[in-house]
mmCIF file of N, CA and C in Angstrom:
data_model
loop_
_atom_site.group_PDB
_atom_site.id
_atom_site.type_symbol
_atom_site.label_atom_id
_atom_site.label_comp_id
_atom_site.label_asym_id
_atom_site.label_seq_id
_atom_site.Cartn_x
_atom_site.Cartn_y
_atom_site.Cartn_z
ATOM 1 N N MET A 238 -11.688 -5.835 -8.354
ATOM 2 C CA MET A 238 -11.218 -7.170 -8.017
ATOM 3 C C MET A 238 -12.324 -8.080 -7.282
ATOM 4 N N HIS A 239 -12.459 -9.205 -7.640
ATOM 5 C CA HIS A 239 -13.117 -10.037 -7.028
ATOM 6 C C HIS A 239 -12.883 -11.239 -5.922
ATOM 7 N N PHE A 240 -13.746 -11.200 -5.030
ATOM 8 C CA PHE A 240 -12.998 -11.974 -3.775
ATOM 9 C C PHE A 240 -14.103 -13.183 -3.591
ATOM 10 N N VAL A 241 -13.143 -14.092 -2.538
ATOM 11 C CA VAL A 241 -13.952 -15.624 -2.460
ATOM 12 C C VAL A 241 -13.590 -15.517 -1.205
ATOM 13 N N ILE A 242 -14.542 -16.264 -0.410
ATOM 14 C CA ILE A 242 -14.432 -16.381 1.085
ATOM 15 C C ILE A 242 -14.325 -17.485 1.412
ATOM 16 N N ALA A 243 -13.402 -18.371 2.149
ATOM 17 C CA ALA A 243 -13.826 -19.427 2.136
ATOM 18 C C ALA A 243 -13.511 -19.942 4.100
ATOM 19 N N ASP A 244 -14.544 -20.458 4.459
ATOM 20 C CA ASP A 244 -14.621 -20.479 6.022
ATOM 21 C C ASP A 244 -15.105 -21.549 6.640
ATOM 22 N N ARG A 245 -15.202 -22.743 7.308
ATOM 23 C CA ARG A 245 -15.820 -23.713 8.051
ATOM 24 C C ARG A 245 -17.374 -23.415 8.534
ATOM 25 N N GLN A 246 -17.462 -21.935 8.866
ATOM 26 C CA GLN A 246 -18.666 -21.335 9.484
ATOM 27 C C GLN A 246 -19.061 -20.567 8.764
ATOM 28 N N HIS A 247 -20.488 -20.715 8.553
ATOM 29 C CA HIS A 247 -21.194 -19.919 7.577
ATOM 30 C C HIS A 247 -21.405 -18.351 8.075
ATOM 31 N N SER A 248 -21.699 -18.259 9.592
ATOM 32 C CA SER A 248 -21.610 -17.097 9.785
ATOM 33 C C SER A 248 -20.200 -16.095 10.053
ATOM 34 N N THR A 249 -19.071 -16.733 9.634
ATOM 35 C CA THR A 249 -17.912 -16.286 9.391
ATOM 36 C C THR A 249 -17.802 -15.791 8.170
ATOM 37 N N ARG A 250 -18.259 -16.726 6.865
ATOM 38 C CA ARG A 250 -18.231 -16.103 5.703
ATOM 39 C C ARG A 250 -19.245 -15.016 5.946
ATOM 40 N N SER A 251 -20.543 -14.883 6.008
ATOM 41 C CA SER A 251 -21.750 -14.075 6.033
ATOM 42 C C SER A 251 -20.854 -12.490 6.307
ATOM 43 N N ALA A 252 -20.214 -12.689 7.599
ATOM 44 C CA ALA A 252 -19.795 -11.510 8.297
ATOM 45 C C ALA A 252 -18.602 -10.986 7.430
ATOM 46 N N LEU A 253 -17.836 -11.515 6.649
ATOM 47 C CA LEU A 253 -16.684 -11.447 5.853
ATOM 48 C C LEU A 253 -17.015 -10.486 5.109
ATOM 49 N N LYS A 254 -17.987 -11.171 4.306
ATOM 50 C CA LYS A 254 -18.735 -10.935 3.103
ATOM 51 C C LYS A 254 -19.440 -9.609 2.945
ATOM 52 N N LEU A 255 -20.139 -9.386 4.154
ATOM 53 C CA LEU A 255 -21.200 -7.971 4.678
ATOM 54 C C LEU A 255 -19.856 -6.742 5.056
ATOM 55 N N PHE A 256 -18.816 -7.087 5.412
ATOM 56 C CA PHE A 256 -17.250 -6.002 5.848
ATOM 57 C C PHE A 256 -16.786 -5.992 4.433
ATOM 58 N N LEU A 257 -16.886 -7.214 3.560
ATOM 59 C CA LEU A 257 -15.531 -6.601 2.035
ATOM 60 C C LEU A 257 -16.594 -5.913 1.153
ATOM 61 N N GLY A 258 -18.167 -6.207 1.387
ATOM 62 C CA GLY A 258 -19.078 -5.646 0.500
ATOM 63 C C GLY A 258 -18.791 -4.317 0.925
ATOM 64 N N GLN A 259 -18.318 -3.519 1.690
ATOM 65 C CA GLN A 259 -18.409 -2.079 1.668
ATOM 66 C C GLN A 259 -17.026 -1.430 1.222
ATOM 67 N N TYR A 260 -16.382 -2.055 0.581
ATOM 68 C CA TYR A 260 -14.948 -1.758 -0.258
ATOM 69 C C TYR A 260 -15.420 -1.361 -1.814
ATOM 70 N N PRO A 261 -15.548 -0.206 -1.890
ATOM 71 C CA PRO A 261 -15.594 0.048 -3.797
ATOM 72 C C PRO A 261 -13.911 -0.302 -4.381
ATOM 73 N N GLY A 262 -14.594 -1.425 -5.380
ATOM 74 C CA GLY A 262 -13.820 -2.173 -6.274
ATOM 75 C C GLY A 262 -13.693 -3.323 -5.968
ATOM 76 N N LEU A 263 -14.319 -3.717 -4.989
ATOM 77 C CA LEU A 263 -14.221 -5.444 -4.489
ATOM 78 C C LEU A 263 -16.001 -6.128 -4.684
ATOM 79 N N GLU A 264 -15.691 -7.183 -5.388
ATOM 80 C CA GLU A 264 -16.879 -7.883 -5.503
ATOM 81 C C GLU A 264 -17.062 -9.083 -5.250
ATOM 82 N N PHE A 265 -18.010 -9.852 -4.664
ATOM 83 C CA PHE A 265 -18.030 -10.862 -4.098
ATOM 84 C C PHE A 265 -18.115 -11.984 -5.329
ATOM 85 N N THR A 266 -17.135 -13.122 -5.327
ATOM 86 C CA THR A 266 -17.480 -14.016 -6.187
ATOM 87 C C THR A 266 -17.925 -15.252 -6.129
ATOM 88 N N GLY A 267 -17.830 -15.557 -4.590
ATOM 89 C CA GLY A 267 -18.678 -17.102 -3.966
ATOM 90 C C GLY A 267 -17.853 -17.402 -2.672
ATOM 91 N N GLU A 268 -18.116 -18.128 -2.132
ATOM 92 C CA GLU A 268 -18.086 -18.580 -0.728
ATOM 93 C C GLU A 268 -17.407 -20.403 -0.785
ATOM 94 N N SER A 269 -16.879 -21.239 0.035
ATOM 95 C CA SER A 269 -16.977 -22.240 0.274
ATOM 96 C C SER A 269 -16.479 -22.452 1.671
ATOM 97 N N GLY A 270 -16.784 -23.879 2.301
ATOM 98 C CA GLY A 270 -16.317 -24.397 3.758
ATOM 99 C C GLY A 270 -15.270 -25.142 3.230
ATOM 100 N N ASP A 271 -15.006 -25.719 1.828
ATOM 101 C CA ASP A 271 -14.305 -26.832 2.062
ATOM 102 C C ASP A 271 -12.821 -26.276 1.135
ATOM 103 N N ILE A 272 -11.971 -27.056 0.776
ATOM 104 C CA ILE A 272 -10.595 -26.860 0.024
ATOM 105 C C ILE A 272 -10.771 -27.128 -1.516
ATOM 106 N N GLU A 273 -11.691 -27.993 -1.507
ATOM 107 C CA GLU A 273 -12.073 -28.130 -3.355
ATOM 108 C C GLU A 273 -13.218 -27.151 -3.938
ATOM 109 N N GLY A 274 -14.105 -26.574 -2.593
ATOM 110 C CA GLY A 274 -14.681 -25.754 -3.422
ATOM 111 C C GLY A 274 -13.995 -24.137 -3.655
ATOM 112 N N THR A 275 -13.191 -24.128 -3.160
ATOM 113 C CA THR A 275 -12.393 -22.911 -2.984
ATOM 114 C C THR A 275 -10.911 -22.786 -3.748
ATOM 115 N N ILE A 276 -10.547 -23.947 -4.364
ATOM 116 C CA ILE A 276 -9.616 -24.340 -5.432
ATOM 117 C C ILE A 276 -10.474 -23.629 -6.946
ATOM 118 N N LYS A 277 -11.696 -24.561 -6.709
ATOM 119 C CA LYS A 277 -12.538 -23.699 -7.908
ATOM 120 C C LYS A 277 -12.700 -22.357 -8.209
ATOM 121 N N LEU A 278 -13.379 -21.831 -6.983
ATOM 122 C CA LEU A 278 -13.661 -20.404 -6.769
ATOM 123 C C LEU A 278 -12.810 -19.665 -7.468
ATOM 124 N N SER A 279 -11.098 -19.951 -6.535
ATOM 125 C CA SER A 279 -10.285 -19.300 -7.069
ATOM 126 C C SER A 279 -9.880 -18.992 -8.469
ATOM 127 N N ALA A 280 -10.027 -19.884 -9.148
ATOM 128 C CA ALA A 280 -9.762 -19.968 -10.974
ATOM 129 C C ALA A 280 -11.068 -19.526 -11.520
ATOM 130 N N GLN A 281 -12.244 -18.615 -10.978
ATOM 131 C CA GLN A 281 -12.856 -18.097 -11.779
ATOM 132 C C GLN A 281 -12.115 -16.669 -12.264
ATOM 133 N N PRO A 282 -12.609 -16.247 -13.214
ATOM 134 C CA PRO A 282 -12.140 -14.728 -13.969
ATOM 135 C C PRO A 282 -12.176 -13.680 -12.818
ATOM 136 N N GLY A 283 -11.234 -12.966 -12.964
ATOM 137 C CA GLY A 283 -11.309 -11.668 -12.093
ATOM 138 C C GLY A 283 -10.743 -11.735 -10.302
ATOM 139 N N VAL A 284 -10.856 -13.093 -9.879
ATOM 140 C CA VAL A 284 -10.498 -13.186 -8.862
ATOM 141 C C VAL A 284 -9.217 -13.062 -8.346
ATOM 142 N N GLY A 285 -8.811 -11.772 -7.485
ATOM 143 C CA GLY A 285 -8.325 -11.151 -7.570
ATOM 144 C C GLY A 285 -7.323 -11.117 -5.306
ATOM 145 N N LEU A 286 -8.374 -12.118 -4.832
ATOM 146 C CA LEU A 286 -8.090 -12.044 -3.463
ATOM 147 C C LEU A 286 -9.035 -13.384 -2.986
ATOM 148 N N VAL A 287 -8.258 -14.445 -2.447
ATOM 149 C CA VAL A 287 -8.837 -15.221 -1.788
ATOM 150 C C VAL A 287 -9.034 -15.469 -0.234
ATOM 151 N N LEU A 288 -9.658 -15.446 0.714
ATOM 152 C CA LEU A 288 -9.718 -15.028 2.063
ATOM 153 C C LEU A 288 -9.751 -16.895 2.435
ATOM 154 N N VAL A 289 -8.906 -17.401 3.379
ATOM 155 C CA VAL A 289 -9.416 -18.424 3.574
ATOM 156 C C VAL A 289 -8.120 -18.916 4.752
ATOM 157 N N GLU A 290 -9.785 -19.860 5.961
ATOM 158 C CA GLU A 290 -9.349 -19.920 6.884
ATOM 159 C C GLU A 290 -8.196 -21.196 7.015
ATOM 160 N N TRP A 291 -7.200 -21.281 7.920
ATOM 161 C CA TRP A 291 -6.036 -21.964 7.777
ATOM 162 C C TRP A 291 -6.598 -23.501 7.828
ATOM 163 N N GLU A 292 -7.081 -23.636 8.723
ATOM 164 C CA GLU A 292 -7.857 -25.457 8.818
ATOM 165 C C GLU A 292 -8.416 -25.586 7.759
ATOM 166 N N ILE A 293 -8.839 -24.872 6.599
ATOM 167 C CA ILE A 293 -9.586 -25.711 5.523
ATOM 168 C C ILE A 293 -8.735 -25.791 4.664
ATOM 169 N N LEU A 294 -7.236 -25.663 4.634
ATOM 170 C CA LEU A 294 -6.129 -25.898 3.581
ATOM 171 C C LEU A 294 -5.920 -27.618 3.914
ATOM 172 N N GLY A 295 -6.519 -28.098 4.885
ATOM 173 C CA GLY A 295 -6.256 -29.051 5.566
ATOM 174 C C GLY A 295 -4.377 -29.322 6.205
ATOM 175 N N PRO A 296 -3.812 -30.629 5.856
ATOM 176 C CA PRO A 296 -2.780 -30.904 6.488
ATOM 177 C C PRO A 296 -1.415 -30.637 5.435
ATOM 178 N N ASN A 297 -1.734 -30.711 4.451
ATOM 179 C CA ASN A 297 -0.849 -29.772 3.492
ATOM 180 C C ASN A 297 -0.820 -28.559 2.762
ATOM 181 N N GLN A 298 -0.744 -27.840 3.826
ATOM 182 C CA GLN A 298 -1.128 -25.956 3.775
ATOM 183 C C GLN A 298 -0.864 -25.716 2.401
ATOM 184 N N LYS A 299 1.148 -26.061 2.543
ATOM 185 C CA LYS A 299 1.840 -25.177 1.121
ATOM 186 C C LYS A 299 0.865 -26.015 -0.285
ATOM 187 N N GLU A 300 0.759 -26.638 -0.231
ATOM 188 C CA GLU A 300 0.361 -27.647 -1.912
ATOM 189 C C GLU A 300 -0.962 -26.643 -1.789
ATOM 190 N N SER A 301 -2.062 -26.379 -0.705
ATOM 191 C CA SER A 301 -3.292 -26.191 -0.903
ATOM 192 C C SER A 301 -3.030 -24.385 -1.167
ATOM 193 N N ILE A 302 -2.542 -23.861 -0.955
ATOM 194 C CA ILE A 302 -1.928 -22.261 -1.271
ATOM 195 C C ILE A 302 -1.647 -22.396 -2.692
ATOM 196 N N ALA A 303 -0.800 -23.468 -3.185
ATOM 197 C CA ALA A 303 -0.293 -23.787 -4.098
ATOM 198 C C ALA A 303 -1.660 -23.759 -5.355
ATOM 199 N N LYS A 304 -2.193 -24.810 -4.976
ATOM 200 C CA LYS A 304 -3.519 -25.050 -5.873
ATOM 201 C C LYS A 304 -4.327 -23.475 -5.759
ATOM 202 N N ILE A 305 -4.418 -23.121 -4.996
ATOM 203 C CA ILE A 305 -5.445 -21.727 -4.823
ATOM 204 C C ILE A 305 -4.823 -20.639 -6.364
ATOM 205 N N LYS A 306 -3.599 -20.634 -6.079
ATOM 206 C CA LYS A 306 -3.028 -19.725 -6.898
ATOM 207 C C LYS A 306 -2.867 -19.688 -8.179
ATOM 208 N N VAL A 307 -3.088 -21.071 -8.734
ATOM 209 C CA VAL A 307 -2.690 -21.394 -9.769
ATOM 210 C C VAL A 307 -4.471 -21.319 -10.458
ATOM 211 N N PRO A 308 -4.685 -20.638 -11.497
ATOM 212 C CA PRO A 308 -3.997 -20.230 -12.709
ATOM 213 C C PRO A 308 -3.860 -18.997 -12.054
ATOM 214 N N ARG A 309 -4.579 -17.991 -11.553
ATOM 215 C CA ARG A 309 -4.949 -16.555 -11.991
ATOM 216 C C ARG A 309 -4.190 -16.190 -10.673
ATOM 217 N N ASN A 310 -3.606 -16.886 -9.610
ATOM 218 C CA ASN A 310 -2.202 -15.996 -8.484
ATOM 219 C C ASN A 310 -2.699 -14.797 -8.169
ATOM 220 N N PRO A 311 -4.217 -14.848 -6.894
ATOM 221 C CA PRO A 311 -4.757 -13.906 -6.343
ATOM 222 C C PRO A 311 -3.909 -13.984 -5.298
ATOM 223 N N ALA A 312 -4.329 -13.190 -4.768
ATOM 224 C CA ALA A 312 -3.660 -12.909 -3.353
ATOM 225 C C ALA A 312 -4.505 -13.368 -2.280
ATOM 226 N N VAL A 313 -3.569 -14.603 -1.904
ATOM 227 C CA VAL A 313 -4.070 -15.553 -0.529
ATOM 228 C C VAL A 313 -3.912 -14.592 0.960
ATOM 229 N N LEU A 314 -4.817 -14.240 1.673
ATOM 230 C CA LEU A 314 -5.099 -14.039 2.855
ATOM 231 C C LEU A 314 -5.565 -15.088 3.848
ATOM 232 N N VAL A 315 -4.801 -15.583 4.680
ATOM 233 C CA VAL A 315 -5.314 -16.548 5.368
ATOM 234 C C VAL A 315 -5.683 -16.421 6.575
ATOM 235 N N LEU A 316 -6.870 -16.680 7.291
ATOM 236 C CA LEU A 316 -7.185 -16.355 8.478
ATOM 237 C C LEU A 316 -7.172 -17.256 9.400
ATOM 238 N N GLY A 317 -6.975 -17.068 10.998
ATOM 239 C CA GLY A 317 -6.630 -18.299 11.841
ATOM 240 C C GLY A 317 -6.840 -17.570 13.257
ATOM 241 N N CYS A 318 -6.389 -18.827 13.576
ATOM 242 C CA CYS A 318 -6.610 -18.329 15.454
ATOM 243 C C CYS A 318 -5.509 -19.019 16.203
ATOM 244 N N CYS A 319 -4.865 -18.167 17.226
ATOM 245 C CA CYS A 319 -3.828 -18.868 17.982
ATOM 246 C C CYS A 319 -2.678 -19.520 16.859
ATOM 247 N N LEU A 320 -2.103 -18.799 15.942
ATOM 248 C CA LEU A 320 -1.186 -19.399 15.049
ATOM 249 C C LEU A 320 0.432 -18.661 15.103
ATOM 250 N N GLN A 321 1.453 -18.827 15.048
ATOM 251 C CA GLN A 321 2.335 -18.325 14.455
ATOM 252 C C GLN A 321 2.410 -17.305 13.718
ATOM 253 N N ARG A 322 2.432 -16.333 13.157
ATOM 254 C CA ARG A 322 2.079 -15.563 12.104
ATOM 255 C C ARG A 322 2.582 -15.731 10.850
ATOM 256 N N SER A 323 3.893 -16.529 11.323
ATOM 257 C CA SER A 323 4.956 -17.148 10.307
ATOM 258 C C SER A 323 4.322 -18.145 9.702
ATOM 259 N N LEU A 324 3.965 -18.971 10.176
ATOM 260 C CA LEU A 324 3.143 -20.393 9.680
ATOM 261 C C LEU A 324 2.518 -20.344 8.485
ATOM 262 N N PRO A 325 1.209 -19.287 8.327
ATOM 263 C CA PRO A 325 0.502 -19.323 6.735
ATOM 264 C C PRO A 325 1.970 -18.740 5.577
ATOM 265 N N LEU A 326 2.312 -17.696 6.279
ATOM 266 C CA LEU A 326 3.707 -17.139 5.063
ATOM 267 C C LEU A 326 4.491 -18.004 4.708
ATOM 268 N N GLU A 327 5.209 -18.484 5.389
ATOM 269 C CA GLU A 327 5.752 -20.073 5.077
ATOM 270 C C GLU A 327 5.406 -20.516 4.136
ATOM 271 N N ALA A 328 4.074 -20.995 4.555
ATOM 272 C CA ALA A 328 3.141 -21.966 3.581
ATOM 273 C C ALA A 328 2.952 -21.331 2.287
ATOM 274 N N GLY A 329 3.003 -20.036 1.762
ATOM 275 C CA GLY A 329 2.801 -19.563 0.204
ATOM 276 C C GLY A 329 2.146 -18.499 0.756
ATOM 277 N N ALA A 330 1.273 -18.294 1.955
ATOM 278 C CA ALA A 330 0.176 -17.326 1.802
ATOM 279 C C ALA A 330 0.787 -15.480 1.757
ATOM 280 N N ASP A 331 0.220 -14.905 1.256
ATOM 281 C CA ASP A 331 0.675 -13.197 0.950
ATOM 282 C C ASP A 331 0.408 -12.304 2.478
ATOM 283 N N PHE A 332 -1.048 -12.828 3.483
ATOM 284 C CA PHE A 332 -0.774 -12.137 4.191
ATOM 285 C C PHE A 332 -1.612 -12.935 5.475
ATOM 286 N N TYR A 333 -1.331 -12.672 6.547
ATOM 287 C CA TYR A 333 -1.820 -13.606 7.768
ATOM 288 C C TYR A 333 -2.888 -12.759 8.661
ATOM 289 N N ILE A 334 -4.436 -13.124 8.952
ATOM 290 C CA ILE A 334 -4.703 -11.943 9.943
ATOM 291 C C ILE A 334 -5.322 -13.042 10.966
ATOM 292 N N SER A 335 -5.270 -12.822 12.217
ATOM 293 C CA SER A 335 -5.956 -13.885 13.248
ATOM 294 C C SER A 335 -7.107 -13.258 13.404
ATOM 295 N N LYS A 336 -8.181 -14.300 13.877
ATOM 296 C CA LYS A 336 -9.342 -14.110 13.930
ATOM 297 C C LYS A 336 -9.623 -12.845 15.258
ATOM 298 N N THR A 337 -8.658 -13.062 16.087
ATOM 299 C CA THR A 337 -8.860 -12.293 17.275
ATOM 300 C C THR A 337 -8.607 -10.861 16.897
ATOM 301 N N ASP A 338 -7.639 -10.520 15.675
ATOM 302 C CA ASP A 338 -7.484 -9.105 15.433
ATOM 303 C C ASP A 338 -8.556 -8.349 15.035
ATOM 304 N N LYS A 339 -8.613 -6.904 15.448
ATOM 305 C CA LYS A 339 -9.261 -6.089 15.032
ATOM 306 C C LYS A 339 -9.657 -5.794 13.614
ATOM 307 N N PRO A 340 -11.292 -5.532 13.191
ATOM 308 C CA PRO A 340 -11.044 -4.987 12.010
ATOM 309 C C PRO A 340 -10.469 -3.978 11.511
ATOM 310 N N ASP A 341 -9.964 -3.182 12.069
ATOM 311 C CA ASP A 341 -8.686 -2.092 11.593
ATOM 312 C C ASP A 341 -7.726 -2.765 10.636
ATOM 313 N N ARG A 342 -7.156 -4.399 11.360
ATOM 314 C CA ARG A 342 -5.992 -4.668 10.718
ATOM 315 C C ARG A 342 -6.426 -5.422 9.617
ATOM 316 N N LEU A 343 -7.971 -6.258 9.687
ATOM 317 C CA LEU A 343 -7.960 -6.741 8.251
ATOM 318 C C LEU A 343 -8.501 -5.617 7.022
ATOM 319 N N ALA A 344 -8.979 -4.335 7.357
ATOM 320 C CA ALA A 344 -9.136 -2.978 6.548
ATOM 321 C C ALA A 344 -8.052 -2.672 6.128
ATOM 322 N N SER A 345 -6.908 -2.643 6.860
ATOM 323 C CA SER A 345 -5.283 -2.249 6.515
ATOM 324 C C SER A 345 -4.822 -2.876 5.736
ATOM 325 N N VAL A 346 -4.957 -4.477 5.518
ATOM 326 C CA VAL A 346 -4.548 -5.708 4.586
ATOM 327 C C VAL A 346 -5.434 -5.252 3.529
ATOM 328 N N ILE A 347 -6.518 -5.305 3.292
ATOM 329 C CA ILE A 347 -7.501 -5.415 2.215
ATOM 330 C C ILE A 347 -6.910 -3.709 1.264
ATOM 331 N N HIS A 348 -6.382 -2.929 1.946
ATOM 332 C CA HIS A 348 -6.095 -1.587 1.230
ATOM 333 C C HIS A 348 -5.141 -1.780 0.657
ATOM 334 N N GLN A 349 -4.040 -2.498 1.614
ATOM 335 C CA GLN A 349 -2.796 -2.704 0.697
ATOM 336 C C GLN A 349 -2.723 -3.776 -0.487
ATOM 337 N N ILE A 350 -3.752 -4.620 -0.318
ATOM 338 C CA ILE A 350 -3.754 -5.667 -1.472
ATOM 339 C C ILE A 350 -4.336 -4.530 -2.647
ATOM 340 N N GLN A 351 -5.691 -4.086 -2.479
ATOM 341 C CA GLN A 351 -6.218 -3.290 -3.680
ATOM 342 C C GLN A 351 -4.775 -2.128 -3.929
ATOM 343 N N SER A 352 -4.022 -1.430 -2.631
ATOM 344 C CA SER A 352 -3.331 -0.931 -4.107
ATOM 345 C C SER A 352 -1.789 -1.438 -4.551
ATOM 346 N N GLN A 353 -1.871 -2.709 -4.211
ATOM 347 C CA GLN A 353 -0.371 -3.669 -5.075
ATOM 348 C C GLN A 353 -1.359 -3.829 -6.153
ATOM 349 N N ALA A 354 -2.723 -4.414 -6.290
ATOM 350 C CA ALA A 354 -3.728 -4.635 -7.910
ATOM 351 C C ALA A 354 -3.679 -3.646 -8.458
ATOM 352 N N ARG A 355 -3.624 -2.229 -7.890
ATOM 353 C CA ARG A 355 -3.509 -1.224 -9.027
ATOM 354 C C ARG A 355 -1.973 -0.941 -9.761
ATOM 355 N N GLN A 356 -1.092 -1.377 -8.912
ATOM 356 C CA GLN A 356 -0.007 -1.248 -9.734
ATOM 357 C C GLN A 356 0.574 -1.841 -10.956
#
């Protein structure tokens, strides 16, 4: 499964790329620092996972997530800080992880996404 990382900070994108690169079956497709680039990358063949920072989604998060999901319907994992966990899910995200969560939480969600993709 290919994955895309979208975050305003290059250092966060680099850290996530390194972390996810350790998982067998995950291949990096690209990274973006804005919503337009994220939407384009998410449409690439084989993309099954998009990790996107909440702030990149802009003022209409629900519409942005819908655009990411078309045409390939990848799993959308929203990364944020200090959000109510229900907000990203109500906007259409499949998963939410706080940037303050421990790496084990991200690892657990990635495992869950990979398991669902195999079904």
